[in-house]
Amino acid sequence: MSGKKAQLTIGDQNIDLPIYSGSVGPDVIDVKEVLARGYFTYDPGFMATAACESKITFIDGDQGILLHRGYPIEQLATQSTYEEVCYLLLNGELPDKAQMENFSSSIRHHTMVNEQLQFFYRGFRRDAHPMAVMCGVVGALSAFYHDSLDIRNPEHRRVSAIRLIAKMPTIAAMCYKYSVGQPFVYPRDELDYSSNFLRMMFATPCADYEVNPVLAKAMDRIFILHADHEQNASTSTVRMAGSTDANPFACIAAGIAALWGPSHGGANEAVLRMLAEIGSVDHVESFVRRVKDKSDSTKLMGFGHRVYKNFDPRAKVMKQTCDEVLSALGIDDPMLELAMKLEEIALKDDYFVSRKLYPNVDFYSGIILKAIGIPLNLFTVIFALGRTPGWIAHWQEMISNPYKIARPRQLYTGNTQRDYVAPSAR
Ligand code: SDX
């Protein structure tokens, strides 16, 4: 609490509204008093609304800063591991050696899914979008884990968190294997998190599969860069679902569904489709003209952000990783040259500069995923996998503190009360 107050004058009423300060970032004005005076606040899209208090992630959109529990994303992405970032998001501190070994071991012992789960895949067509499959399968997990669904029990919350983080790579790889008609590959205890995922994705019963350490490191970094991002649409969906006391598996399934939209996590897939549509550097100028033409709904996918009005720090690390992976693999992907040309032109064009539109996390990620061998329709599944610890950390933070069911109000502009008219009289 800051003791500071804002004053709202409505007619002859002066309303004192408390102002609260965080450890960093804008102060917030507590507006709940307006309800007692017969008003609602109005903020479609929550452009100016802090929906909760949180200690997990801080973003400064103007400075292009992203901190997870205070640690800059640039440092975590280059010095940490995804499993360690999962521990940090869930527990608030970096683990010591024993804590990390214990956490890793817990994850490794929950990577398998119930054998019955494979039959959920068989209900889908082979060409079903993997996000539809992941949404259904993750939602179904609650049908298997009756022993860890008491959300008031901290141990149940912990086990559910471990189960979700451990099983998402297995479920994601199964989505891929099902789509290509190959048998599911079981996880291996001796492999690290990202190597295990890549082996489940690309191994077959016909030959041993050696994980390329360059790809495993790139995969791990991509997971880190997607791990959490404050109160984005899918995380807010998880919090809203959690506020109804729904079980954690159902809440994460709700987050996966929200993430799928091309304005959110579906953008990484949309960027590659956009680059393929542009086709060559020669067509970039004409494409940018279409984006700027208000009569054309074309957007520059992978650009712009509700919060970042500067470079998304994740995009910078992603671009650096792009260069590293492609050169390590000796890949000369024309898509990268095309993306860089698009970025160069956009960052000089007043349409984008005046609207503070910069590359976001999705602009370069798809090029790396393509180099790793991940198919286009699995890109958002990778995003969902990476975001799981963030979703769970926010769910846990909400559930373990006092909360109320999320229930926004509205500005009603529909018909006022009127009497029913019998069909014969219409
Ligand atoms: C993610 O919230 C998060 O943290 C999300 C995320 C996370 O980690 O969880 O960071 C992940 O979702 C990243 C964003 C991925 N989406 C895309 O790349 C899709 C393309 N981007 C846009 O759809 C858009 O930028 C949003 C949805 C990301 C943000 O939209 P806003 O904040 O509602 O901004 P807006 O649509 O009001 O745009 C302001 C202006 C508008 O023009 P005017 O009406 O002022 O003339 O900028 C224009 C928009 O038309 N604009 C774009 C544009 N993005 C915004 N014009 C062309 N191309 C774009 N990409």
CSV table of C-alpha atoms and ligand atoms in Angstrom, one decimal:
chain,number,residue,atom,x,y,z
A,1,MET,CA,0.0,0.0,0.0
A,2,SER,CA,1.4,3.5,-0.8
A,3,GLY,CA,-1.0,5.7,1.2
A,4,LYS,CA,-1.4,7.7,-2.0
A,5,LYS,CA,-4.9,8.4,-3.2
A,6,ALA,CA,-6.5,9.4,-6.6
A,7,GLN,CA,-9.6,11.5,-6.5
A,8,LEU,CA,-12.5,10.8,-8.8
A,9,THR,CA,-15.2,13.5,-9.1
A,10,ILE,CA,-18.6,12.4,-10.3
A,11,GLY,CA,-21.2,15.1,-10.2
A,12,ASP,CA,-21.1,16.4,-6.6
A,13,GLN,CA,-19.4,13.2,-5.4
A,14,ASN,CA,-15.7,13.1,-4.6
A,15,ILE,CA,-14.4,9.6,-4.4
A,16,ASP,CA,-11.0,8.8,-2.9
A,17,LEU,CA,-9.4,5.8,-4.6
A,18,PRO,CA,-6.4,4.2,-3.0
A,19,ILE,CA,-3.2,4.0,-5.1
A,20,TYR,CA,-0.9,0.9,-4.6
A,21,SER,CA,2.8,0.7,-5.6
A,22,GLY,CA,4.6,-2.5,-6.7
A,23,SER,CA,8.3,-3.2,-6.3
A,24,VAL,CA,8.7,-1.9,-9.9
A,25,GLY,CA,6.4,-0.7,-12.7
A,26,PRO,CA,3.3,1.6,-12.7
A,27,ASP,CA,1.3,2.2,-9.6
A,28,VAL,CA,-2.3,1.0,-9.7
A,29,ILE,CA,-5.6,2.7,-8.7
A,30,ASP,CA,-8.0,0.5,-6.7
A,31,VAL,CA,-11.4,1.3,-8.3
A,32,LYS,CA,-13.7,-1.1,-6.4
A,33,GLU,CA,-15.3,1.9,-4.6
A,34,VAL,CA,-17.0,3.0,-7.8
A,35,LEU,CA,-19.3,0.0,-7.5
A,36,ALA,CA,-20.6,1.2,-4.2
A,37,ARG,CA,-21.4,4.5,-6.0
A,38,GLY,CA,-23.4,2.7,-8.7
A,39,TYR,CA,-20.7,2.6,-11.4
A,40,PHE,CA,-18.6,0.0,-13.3
A,41,THR,CA,-15.1,0.8,-14.8
A,42,TYR,CA,-14.9,0.3,-18.5
A,43,ASP,CA,-11.7,-1.2,-20.2
A,44,PRO,CA,-12.4,-3.6,-23.1
A,45,GLY,CA,-9.3,-5.7,-23.8
A,46,PHE,CA,-8.0,-4.8,-20.3
A,47,MET,CA,-5.6,-2.2,-21.9
A,48,ALA,CA,-5.2,-0.4,-18.6
A,49,THR,CA,-6.3,-3.0,-16.1
A,50,ALA,CA,-4.1,-4.8,-13.5
A,51,ALA,CA,-6.2,-8.0,-12.9
A,52,CYS,CA,-4.1,-9.2,-10.0
A,53,GLU,CA,-1.0,-8.8,-7.9
A,54,SER,CA,1.9,-11.1,-8.9
A,55,LYS,CA,5.5,-11.8,-8.1
A,56,ILE,CA,6.4,-14.1,-11.0
A,57,THR,CA,7.3,-12.0,-14.1
A,58,PHE,CA,7.8,-8.3,-14.8
A,59,ILE,CA,7.7,-6.7,-18.2
A,60,ASP,CA,8.7,-3.1,-19.0
A,61,GLY,CA,7.3,-2.7,-22.5
A,62,ASP,CA,9.0,0.7,-23.2
A,63,GLN,CA,12.5,-0.5,-22.1
A,64,GLY,CA,12.1,-4.0,-23.6
A,65,ILE,CA,12.7,-5.6,-20.2
A,66,LEU,CA,11.5,-9.1,-19.2
A,67,LEU,CA,12.4,-10.5,-15.7
A,68,HIS,CA,11.4,-13.9,-14.3
A,69,ARG,CA,11.5,-13.6,-10.5
A,70,GLY,CA,13.9,-10.7,-11.1
A,71,TYR,CA,16.3,-12.5,-13.5
A,72,PRO,CA,16.6,-11.0,-17.0
A,73,ILE,CA,15.4,-13.3,-19.8
A,74,GLU,CA,18.7,-12.7,-21.7
A,75,GLN,CA,20.7,-14.2,-18.8
A,76,LEU,CA,18.3,-17.1,-18.2
A,77,ALA,CA,18.2,-17.9,-21.9
A,78,THR,CA,22.0,-18.1,-22.3
A,79,GLN,CA,23.1,-19.3,-18.8
A,80,SER,CA,20.2,-21.5,-17.4
A,81,THR,CA,18.3,-24.5,-18.5
A,82,TYR,CA,14.6,-24.9,-19.1
A,83,GLU,CA,14.1,-27.2,-16.1
A,84,GLU,CA,15.9,-24.7,-13.9
A,85,VAL,CA,13.6,-21.9,-15.2
A,86,CYS,CA,10.6,-24.1,-14.4
A,87,TYR,CA,11.9,-24.5,-10.9
A,88,LEU,CA,12.5,-20.7,-10.6
A,89,LEU,CA,9.0,-19.8,-11.9
A,90,LEU,CA,7.3,-22.3,-9.5
A,91,ASN,CA,9.4,-21.7,-6.4
A,92,GLY,CA,10.6,-18.1,-6.7
A,93,GLU,CA,14.3,-18.8,-6.3
A,94,LEU,CA,17.1,-20.5,-8.3
A,95,PRO,CA,17.6,-24.1,-7.0
A,96,ASP,CA,20.8,-25.3,-5.3
A,97,LYS,CA,22.4,-28.5,-6.6
A,98,ALA,CA,20.3,-30.9,-4.4
A,99,GLN,CA,17.0,-29.0,-5.1
A,100,MET,CA,17.7,-29.1,-8.9
A,101,GLU,CA,18.6,-32.9,-8.8
A,102,ASN,CA,15.4,-33.6,-6.8
A,103,PHE,CA,13.3,-31.5,-9.2
A,104,SER,CA,14.8,-33.1,-12.3
A,105,SER,CA,14.3,-36.5,-10.8
A,106,SER,CA,10.6,-35.8,-10.0
A,107,ILE,CA,10.1,-34.6,-13.6
A,108,ARG,CA,11.8,-37.7,-15.1
A,109,HIS,CA,9.6,-40.0,-13.1
A,110,HIS,CA,6.4,-38.5,-14.4
A,111,THR,CA,7.2,-38.3,-18.1
A,112,MET,CA,5.1,-41.3,-19.1
A,113,VAL,CA,1.4,-41.0,-19.7
A,114,ASN,CA,-1.2,-43.6,-18.8
A,115,GLU,CA,-1.4,-46.2,-21.6
A,116,GLN,CA,-5.1,-45.5,-21.9
A,117,LEU,CA,-4.4,-41.9,-23.0
A,118,GLN,CA,-3.2,-43.1,-26.4
A,119,PHE,CA,-6.8,-44.1,-27.3
A,120,PHE,CA,-7.8,-40.4,-27.1
A,121,TYR,CA,-5.5,-39.8,-30.1
A,122,ARG,CA,-7.2,-42.4,-32.1
A,123,GLY,CA,-10.5,-40.5,-31.9
A,124,PHE,CA,-8.9,-37.7,-34.1
A,125,ARG,CA,-8.3,-37.8,-37.8
A,126,ARG,CA,-4.6,-38.1,-38.6
A,127,ASP,CA,-4.7,-34.7,-40.2
A,128,ALA,CA,-6.3,-33.0,-37.1
A,129,HIS,CA,-4.5,-29.8,-36.1
A,130,PRO,CA,-2.1,-30.9,-33.3
A,131,MET,CA,-3.4,-28.0,-31.1
A,132,ALA,CA,-6.9,-29.5,-31.2
A,133,VAL,CA,-5.4,-32.8,-30.1
A,134,MET,CA,-3.2,-31.3,-27.4
A,135,CYS,CA,-6.2,-29.3,-26.0
A,136,GLY,CA,-8.3,-32.5,-25.8
A,137,VAL,CA,-5.6,-34.7,-24.4
A,138,VAL,CA,-4.5,-32.3,-21.7
A,139,GLY,CA,-8.1,-31.7,-20.6
A,140,ALA,CA,-8.5,-35.5,-20.4
A,141,LEU,CA,-5.6,-35.8,-17.9
A,142,SER,CA,-7.9,-34.8,-15.1
A,143,ALA,CA,-9.7,-38.1,-15.7
A,144,PHE,CA,-6.6,-40.0,-14.8
A,145,TYR,CA,-5.3,-38.2,-11.8
A,146,HIS,CA,-8.0,-38.3,-9.1
A,147,ASP,CA,-5.2,-38.6,-6.5
A,148,SER,CA,-4.0,-35.0,-7.1
A,149,LEU,CA,-7.0,-32.9,-7.7
A,150,ASP,CA,-7.6,-31.3,-4.3
A,151,ILE,CA,-6.6,-27.8,-5.2
A,152,ARG,CA,-6.5,-26.9,-1.5
A,153,ASN,CA,-3.8,-29.4,-0.8
A,154,PRO,CA,-0.3,-28.0,-1.5
A,155,GLU,CA,1.1,-31.5,-2.1
A,156,HIS,CA,-1.6,-32.1,-4.7
A,157,ARG,CA,-0.8,-28.8,-6.4
A,158,ARG,CA,2.9,-29.7,-6.4
A,159,VAL,CA,2.3,-33.2,-7.9
A,160,SER,CA,-0.1,-31.7,-10.6
A,161,ALA,CA,2.6,-29.1,-11.5
A,162,ILE,CA,5.3,-31.8,-11.9
A,163,ARG,CA,2.9,-34.1,-13.8
A,164,LEU,CA,2.0,-31.3,-16.3
A,165,ILE,CA,5.6,-30.1,-16.9
A,166,ALA,CA,6.8,-33.7,-17.2
A,167,LYS,CA,4.0,-34.9,-19.5
A,168,MET,CA,3.7,-32.0,-22.0
A,169,PRO,CA,6.7,-33.1,-24.1
A,170,THR,CA,5.4,-36.7,-24.2
A,171,ILE,CA,1.9,-35.5,-25.2
A,172,ALA,CA,3.3,-33.0,-27.8
A,173,ALA,CA,5.5,-35.7,-29.4
A,174,MET,CA,2.6,-38.1,-29.4
A,175,CYS,CA,0.6,-35.4,-31.3
A,176,TYR,CA,3.3,-35.3,-33.9
A,177,LYS,CA,3.8,-39.1,-34.2
A,178,TYR,CA,0.0,-39.6,-34.5
A,179,SER,CA,-0.1,-37.0,-37.3
A,180,VAL,CA,2.6,-38.8,-39.4
A,181,GLY,CA,1.3,-42.3,-38.7
A,182,GLN,CA,4.4,-43.4,-36.7
A,183,PRO,CA,4.3,-45.3,-33.5
A,184,PHE,CA,4.6,-43.4,-30.2
A,185,VAL,CA,8.0,-43.3,-28.7
A,186,TYR,CA,8.4,-43.6,-24.9
A,187,PRO,CA,10.5,-41.2,-22.9
A,188,ARG,CA,13.9,-42.2,-21.6
A,189,ASP,CA,15.1,-41.5,-18.0
A,190,GLU,CA,18.7,-41.0,-19.0
A,191,LEU,CA,18.0,-38.1,-21.3
A,192,ASP,CA,17.7,-34.4,-20.3
A,193,TYR,CA,14.3,-32.7,-20.8
A,194,SER,CA,14.8,-31.3,-24.3
A,195,SER,CA,16.8,-34.3,-25.7
A,196,ASN,CA,14.0,-36.5,-24.4
A,197,PHE,CA,11.5,-34.5,-26.3
A,198,LEU,CA,13.5,-34.5,-29.6
A,199,ARG,CA,14.0,-38.3,-29.3
A,200,MET,CA,10.3,-38.8,-28.8
A,201,MET,CA,9.7,-36.7,-31.8
A,202,PHE,CA,12.1,-38.1,-34.3
A,203,ALA,CA,13.2,-41.6,-33.1
A,204,THR,CA,11.6,-44.7,-34.8
A,205,PRO,CA,11.7,-48.4,-33.9
A,206,CYS,CA,13.8,-49.0,-37.0
A,207,ALA,CA,17.0,-47.2,-36.0
A,208,ASP,CA,18.7,-45.7,-33.0
A,209,TYR,CA,18.3,-41.9,-32.7
A,210,GLU,CA,21.2,-39.8,-31.6
A,211,VAL,CA,20.1,-36.3,-30.4
A,212,ASN,CA,22.2,-33.5,-31.9
A,213,PRO,CA,23.4,-31.4,-29.0
A,214,VAL,CA,23.1,-28.2,-31.0
A,215,LEU,CA,19.4,-28.9,-31.6
A,216,ALA,CA,18.8,-30.0,-28.0
A,217,LYS,CA,20.3,-26.7,-26.7
A,218,ALA,CA,18.3,-24.7,-29.2
A,219,MET,CA,15.1,-26.5,-28.2
A,220,ASP,CA,15.9,-25.9,-24.5
A,221,ARG,CA,16.4,-22.1,-25.2
A,222,ILE,CA,13.1,-21.9,-27.2
A,223,PHE,CA,11.3,-23.5,-24.2
A,224,ILE,CA,13.0,-20.9,-21.9
A,225,LEU,CA,12.0,-18.0,-24.1
A,226,HIS,CA,8.3,-19.1,-24.0
A,227,ALA,CA,8.2,-20.1,-20.3
A,228,ASP,CA,6.1,-17.1,-19.0
A,229,HIS,CA,5.0,-13.7,-19.9
A,230,GLU,CA,3.0,-12.0,-17.1
A,231,GLN,CA,-0.8,-11.6,-17.6
A,232,ASN,CA,-1.1,-12.5,-21.4
A,233,ALA,CA,-4.3,-13.7,-22.8
A,234,SER,CA,-3.7,-17.4,-22.2
A,235,THR,CA,-2.3,-16.9,-18.7
A,236,SER,CA,-5.3,-14.7,-17.8
A,237,THR,CA,-7.5,-17.5,-19.1
A,238,VAL,CA,-5.8,-20.0,-16.8
A,239,ARG,CA,-6.2,-17.6,-13.9
A,240,MET,CA,-9.9,-17.1,-14.8
A,241,ALA,CA,-10.6,-20.9,-15.1
A,242,GLY,CA,-8.6,-21.4,-11.8
A,243,SER,CA,-10.8,-18.8,-10.0
A,244,THR,CA,-13.8,-21.2,-10.5
A,245,ASP,CA,-11.8,-23.9,-8.5
A,246,ALA,CA,-11.5,-26.0,-11.7
A,247,ASN,CA,-8.8,-28.6,-11.5
A,248,PRO,CA,-5.3,-27.7,-12.8
A,249,PHE,CA,-5.5,-29.9,-15.9
A,250,ALA,CA,-8.7,-28.3,-17.0
A,251,CYS,CA,-7.2,-24.8,-16.4
A,252,ILE,CA,-4.1,-25.6,-18.5
A,253,ALA,CA,-6.4,-27.0,-21.3
A,254,ALA,CA,-8.2,-23.6,-21.2
A,255,GLY,CA,-4.9,-21.8,-21.5
A,256,ILE,CA,-3.9,-24.0,-24.5
A,257,ALA,CA,-7.2,-23.2,-26.3
A,258,ALA,CA,-6.6,-19.4,-25.7
A,259,LEU,CA,-3.0,-19.6,-26.9
A,260,TRP,CA,-4.0,-21.2,-30.3
A,261,GLY,CA,-5.3,-17.9,-31.7
A,262,PRO,CA,-3.0,-16.3,-34.4
A,263,SER,CA,-3.0,-13.0,-32.5
A,264,HIS,CA,-1.4,-14.9,-29.6
A,265,GLY,CA,0.5,-18.2,-29.7
A,266,GLY,CA,-0.6,-19.1,-33.2
A,267,ALA,CA,1.5,-16.3,-34.6
A,268,ASN,CA,4.6,-18.4,-34.9
A,269,GLU,CA,2.9,-20.7,-37.4
A,270,ALA,CA,1.3,-17.6,-39.1
A,271,VAL,CA,4.8,-16.0,-39.5
A,272,LEU,CA,6.1,-18.9,-41.5
A,273,ARG,CA,2.9,-19.0,-43.7
A,274,MET,CA,3.4,-15.3,-44.2
A,275,LEU,CA,7.0,-15.7,-45.3
A,276,ALA,CA,6.1,-18.5,-47.6
A,277,GLU,CA,3.3,-16.3,-49.1
A,278,ILE,CA,5.8,-13.4,-49.7
A,279,GLY,CA,8.1,-15.9,-51.3
A,280,SER,CA,11.1,-13.7,-52.1
A,281,VAL,CA,12.8,-10.6,-51.0
A,282,ASP,CA,11.6,-8.9,-54.2
A,283,HIS,CA,8.0,-9.1,-53.0
A,284,VAL,CA,8.6,-7.6,-49.5
A,285,GLU,CA,7.9,-4.0,-50.5
A,286,SER,CA,4.5,-4.9,-52.1
A,287,PHE,CA,3.6,-7.0,-49.0
A,288,VAL,CA,4.4,-4.2,-46.7
A,289,ARG,CA,2.2,-1.9,-48.8
A,290,ARG,CA,-0.7,-4.4,-48.3
A,291,VAL,CA,-0.1,-4.4,-44.5
A,292,LYS,CA,-0.3,-0.6,-44.4
A,293,ASP,CA,-3.4,-0.5,-46.5
A,294,LYS,CA,-6.3,-0.2,-44.1
A,295,SER,CA,-8.7,-1.7,-46.6
A,296,ASP,CA,-6.6,-4.9,-46.5
A,297,SER,CA,-6.8,-7.0,-43.3
A,298,THR,CA,-3.2,-8.3,-43.8
A,299,LYS,CA,-1.1,-8.0,-40.7
A,300,LEU,CA,2.7,-8.3,-40.3
A,301,MET,CA,2.6,-11.5,-38.2
A,302,GLY,CA,5.3,-11.7,-35.5
A,303,PHE,CA,5.2,-7.9,-35.2
A,304,GLY,CA,3.6,-5.7,-32.6
A,305,HIS,CA,2.7,-6.4,-29.0
A,306,ARG,CA,0.2,-5.1,-26.4
A,307,VAL,CA,3.0,-4.4,-23.9
A,308,TYR,CA,6.3,-4.1,-25.8
A,309,LYS,CA,6.6,-0.7,-27.5
A,310,ASN,CA,10.2,-1.5,-28.1
A,311,PHE,CA,12.0,-4.7,-29.1
A,312,ASP,CA,10.7,-7.9,-27.4
A,313,PRO,CA,13.9,-9.0,-25.6
A,314,ARG,CA,13.0,-12.6,-26.5
A,315,ALA,CA,13.0,-11.7,-30.2
A,316,LYS,CA,16.6,-10.5,-29.9
A,317,VAL,CA,17.7,-13.8,-28.3
A,318,MET,CA,15.7,-15.8,-30.8
A,319,LYS,CA,17.3,-14.0,-33.7
A,320,GLN,CA,20.8,-14.7,-32.2
A,321,THR,CA,19.8,-18.3,-31.7
A,322,CYS,CA,18.6,-18.4,-35.3
A,323,ASP,CA,22.1,-17.4,-36.6
A,324,GLU,CA,23.8,-19.9,-34.2
A,325,VAL,CA,21.6,-22.9,-35.2
A,326,LEU,CA,21.6,-22.3,-38.9
A,327,SER,CA,25.3,-21.8,-39.1
A,328,ALA,CA,26.0,-24.8,-36.8
A,329,LEU,CA,23.8,-26.9,-39.1
A,330,GLY,CA,25.2,-25.3,-42.2
A,331,ILE,CA,21.7,-24.4,-43.3
A,332,ASP,CA,21.2,-21.4,-45.6
A,333,ASP,CA,17.5,-20.8,-45.1
A,334,PRO,CA,16.1,-18.1,-47.5
A,335,MET,CA,13.3,-17.6,-45.0
A,336,LEU,CA,15.8,-16.1,-42.6
A,337,GLU,CA,17.1,-13.6,-45.2
A,338,LEU,CA,13.5,-12.8,-46.1
A,339,ALA,CA,12.6,-12.3,-42.4
A,340,MET,CA,15.6,-10.0,-41.9
A,341,LYS,CA,14.7,-7.9,-45.0
A,342,LEU,CA,11.1,-7.6,-43.8
A,343,GLU,CA,12.3,-6.5,-40.3
A,344,GLU,CA,14.8,-4.0,-41.9
A,345,ILE,CA,12.1,-2.4,-44.1
A,346,ALA,CA,9.4,-2.4,-41.3
A,347,LEU,CA,11.8,-0.8,-38.8
A,348,LYS,CA,12.4,2.1,-41.2
A,349,ASP,CA,8.8,2.6,-42.2
A,350,ASP,CA,6.8,5.3,-40.3
A,351,TYR,CA,3.7,3.1,-40.3
A,352,PHE,CA,5.4,0.6,-37.9
A,353,VAL,CA,7.7,3.2,-36.2
A,354,SER,CA,4.8,5.5,-35.3
A,355,ARG,CA,2.8,2.6,-33.9
A,356,LYS,CA,5.8,1.2,-32.1
A,357,LEU,CA,5.6,-2.2,-33.9
A,358,TYR,CA,8.7,-4.3,-33.4
A,359,PRO,CA,9.4,-8.0,-33.9
A,360,ASN,CA,8.0,-10.1,-31.0
A,361,VAL,CA,8.9,-13.6,-29.8
A,362,ASP,CA,7.1,-15.2,-32.7
A,363,PHE,CA,9.0,-13.5,-35.5
A,364,TYR,CA,12.1,-15.6,-35.6
A,365,SER,CA,11.1,-18.7,-33.5
A,366,GLY,CA,9.5,-20.5,-36.5
A,367,ILE,CA,12.8,-20.4,-38.5
A,368,ILE,CA,14.6,-22.2,-35.7
A,369,LEU,CA,11.8,-24.7,-35.2
A,370,LYS,CA,11.9,-25.4,-39.0
A,371,ALA,CA,15.7,-25.9,-38.8
A,372,ILE,CA,15.2,-28.4,-35.9
A,373,GLY,CA,12.7,-30.3,-38.0
A,374,ILE,CA,9.5,-29.3,-36.2
A,375,PRO,CA,6.6,-29.3,-38.7
A,376,LEU,CA,4.7,-26.0,-39.1
A,377,ASN,CA,1.5,-27.2,-37.6
A,378,LEU,CA,3.3,-28.1,-34.4
A,379,PHE,CA,4.8,-24.7,-33.7
A,380,THR,CA,2.0,-23.5,-31.3
A,381,VAL,CA,2.2,-26.9,-29.6
A,382,ILE,CA,5.8,-26.1,-28.8
A,383,PHE,CA,4.7,-22.7,-27.5
A,384,ALA,CA,2.2,-24.4,-25.2
A,385,LEU,CA,4.8,-26.8,-24.0
A,386,GLY,CA,7.2,-24.0,-23.2
A,387,ARG,CA,4.5,-21.9,-21.5
A,388,THR,CA,3.3,-24.6,-19.2
A,389,PRO,CA,5.4,-23.7,-16.1
A,390,GLY,CA,4.3,-20.1,-16.4
A,391,TRP,CA,0.6,-21.1,-16.6
A,392,ILE,CA,1.1,-23.3,-13.6
A,393,ALA,CA,3.1,-20.8,-11.6
A,394,HIS,CA,0.3,-18.2,-12.1
A,395,TRP,CA,-2.4,-20.8,-11.2
A,396,GLN,CA,-0.5,-21.8,-8.0
A,397,GLU,CA,0.1,-18.1,-7.1
A,398,MET,CA,-3.6,-17.4,-7.4
A,399,ILE,CA,-4.9,-20.5,-5.7
A,400,SER,CA,-2.5,-20.2,-2.7
A,401,ASN,CA,-3.6,-16.6,-2.0
A,402,PRO,CA,-7.1,-15.2,-1.2
A,403,TYR,CA,-9.1,-15.0,-4.4
A,404,LYS,CA,-12.6,-14.5,-5.7
A,405,ILE,CA,-14.2,-16.0,-8.8
A,406,ALA,CA,-13.4,-13.7,-11.8
A,407,ARG,CA,-16.7,-12.2,-12.9
A,408,PRO,CA,-16.3,-9.0,-15.1
A,409,ARG,CA,-19.4,-6.8,-15.7
A,410,GLN,CA,-20.5,-4.9,-18.9
A,411,LEU,CA,-21.8,-1.8,-20.4
A,412,TYR,CA,-25.2,-3.0,-21.6
A,413,THR,CA,-26.6,-1.4,-24.8
A,414,GLY,CA,-29.2,-4.0,-25.8
A,415,ASN,CA,-33.0,-3.8,-25.6
A,416,THR,CA,-34.5,-2.7,-22.4
A,417,GLN,CA,-37.4,-4.8,-21.0
A,418,ARG,CA,-40.2,-5.5,-23.4
A,419,ASP,CA,-43.1,-8.0,-23.5
A,420,TYR,CA,-43.2,-11.3,-25.4
A,421,VAL,CA,-45.1,-11.1,-28.7
A,422,ALA,CA,-47.0,-14.2,-29.8
A,423,PRO,CA,-45.9,-15.6,-33.2
A,424,SER,CA,-49.4,-14.8,-34.6
A,425,ALA,CA,-49.0,-11.2,-33.7
A,426,ARG,CA,-45.5,-10.6,-35.2
B,1,SDX,C1,2.2,-13.2,-28.3
B,1,SDX,O1,0.5,-10.6,-24.4
B,1,SDX,C2,1.6,-11.3,-24.5
B,1,SDX,O2,2.5,-11.3,-23.7
B,1,SDX,C3,1.6,-12.3,-25.6
B,1,SDX,C4,2.9,-13.0,-25.9
B,1,SDX,C5,3.3,-14.0,-24.8
B,1,SDX,O3,4.4,-14.4,-24.6
B,1,SDX,O4,2.3,-14.5,-24.1
B,1,SDX,O5,4.0,-12.1,-26.0
B,1,SDX,C6,2.9,-13.9,-27.2
B,1,SDX,O6,1.0,-13.3,-28.4
B,1,SDX,C7,3.0,-12.2,-29.1
B,1,SDX,C8,2.1,-11.5,-30.2
B,1,SDX,C9,1.9,-12.5,-31.4
B,1,SDX,N1,0.9,-12.0,-32.3
B,1,SDX,C10,1.3,-11.5,-33.5
B,1,SDX,O7,2.5,-11.4,-33.9
B,1,SDX,C11,0.1,-11.2,-34.4
B,1,SDX,C12,0.4,-9.8,-35.1
B,1,SDX,N2,0.3,-8.8,-34.0
B,1,SDX,C13,-1.0,-8.1,-33.9
B,1,SDX,O8,-2.1,-8.8,-34.1
B,1,SDX,C14,-1.0,-7.2,-32.6
B,1,SDX,O9,0.2,-6.5,-32.7
B,1,SDX,C15,-1.2,-7.7,-31.3
B,1,SDX,C16,-2.4,-8.6,-31.2
B,1,SDX,C17,0.0,-8.6,-30.9
B,1,SDX,C18,-1.3,-6.6,-30.3
B,1,SDX,O10,-2.5,-5.9,-30.6
B,1,SDX,P1,-3.0,-4.6,-29.8
B,1,SDX,O11,-2.1,-4.4,-28.6
B,1,SDX,O12,-4.4,-4.8,-29.5
B,1,SDX,O13,-2.7,-3.4,-30.8
B,1,SDX,P2,-3.7,-2.9,-31.9
B,1,SDX,O14,-4.2,-4.1,-32.6
B,1,SDX,O15,-4.6,-2.0,-31.3
B,1,SDX,O16,-2.6,-2.2,-32.9
B,1,SDX,C19,-2.4,-0.8,-32.7
B,1,SDX,C20,-2.2,-0.3,-34.2
B,1,SDX,C21,-3.4,-0.6,-35.1
B,1,SDX,O17,-3.4,0.3,-36.1
B,1,SDX,P3,-4.3,1.7,-36.0
B,1,SDX,O18,-5.7,1.2,-35.7
B,1,SDX,O19,-3.7,2.5,-34.9
B,1,SDX,O20,-4.2,2.4,-37.4
B,1,SDX,O21,-1.1,-1.1,-34.8
B,1,SDX,C22,-1.6,-1.8,-35.9
B,1,SDX,C23,-3.1,-1.9,-35.7
B,1,SDX,O22,-3.7,-2.1,-36.9
B,1,SDX,N3,-0.9,-3.1,-35.8
B,1,SDX,C24,-0.5,-3.8,-36.8
B,1,SDX,C25,0.1,-5.0,-36.3
B,1,SDX,N4,0.0,-5.0,-35.0
B,1,SDX,C26,-0.7,-3.8,-34.7
B,1,SDX,N5,-0.5,-3.5,-38.2
B,1,SDX,C27,0.1,-4.4,-39.0
B,1,SDX,N6,0.7,-5.6,-38.5
B,1,SDX,C28,0.7,-5.9,-37.2
B,1,SDX,N7,1.3,-7.0,-36.8
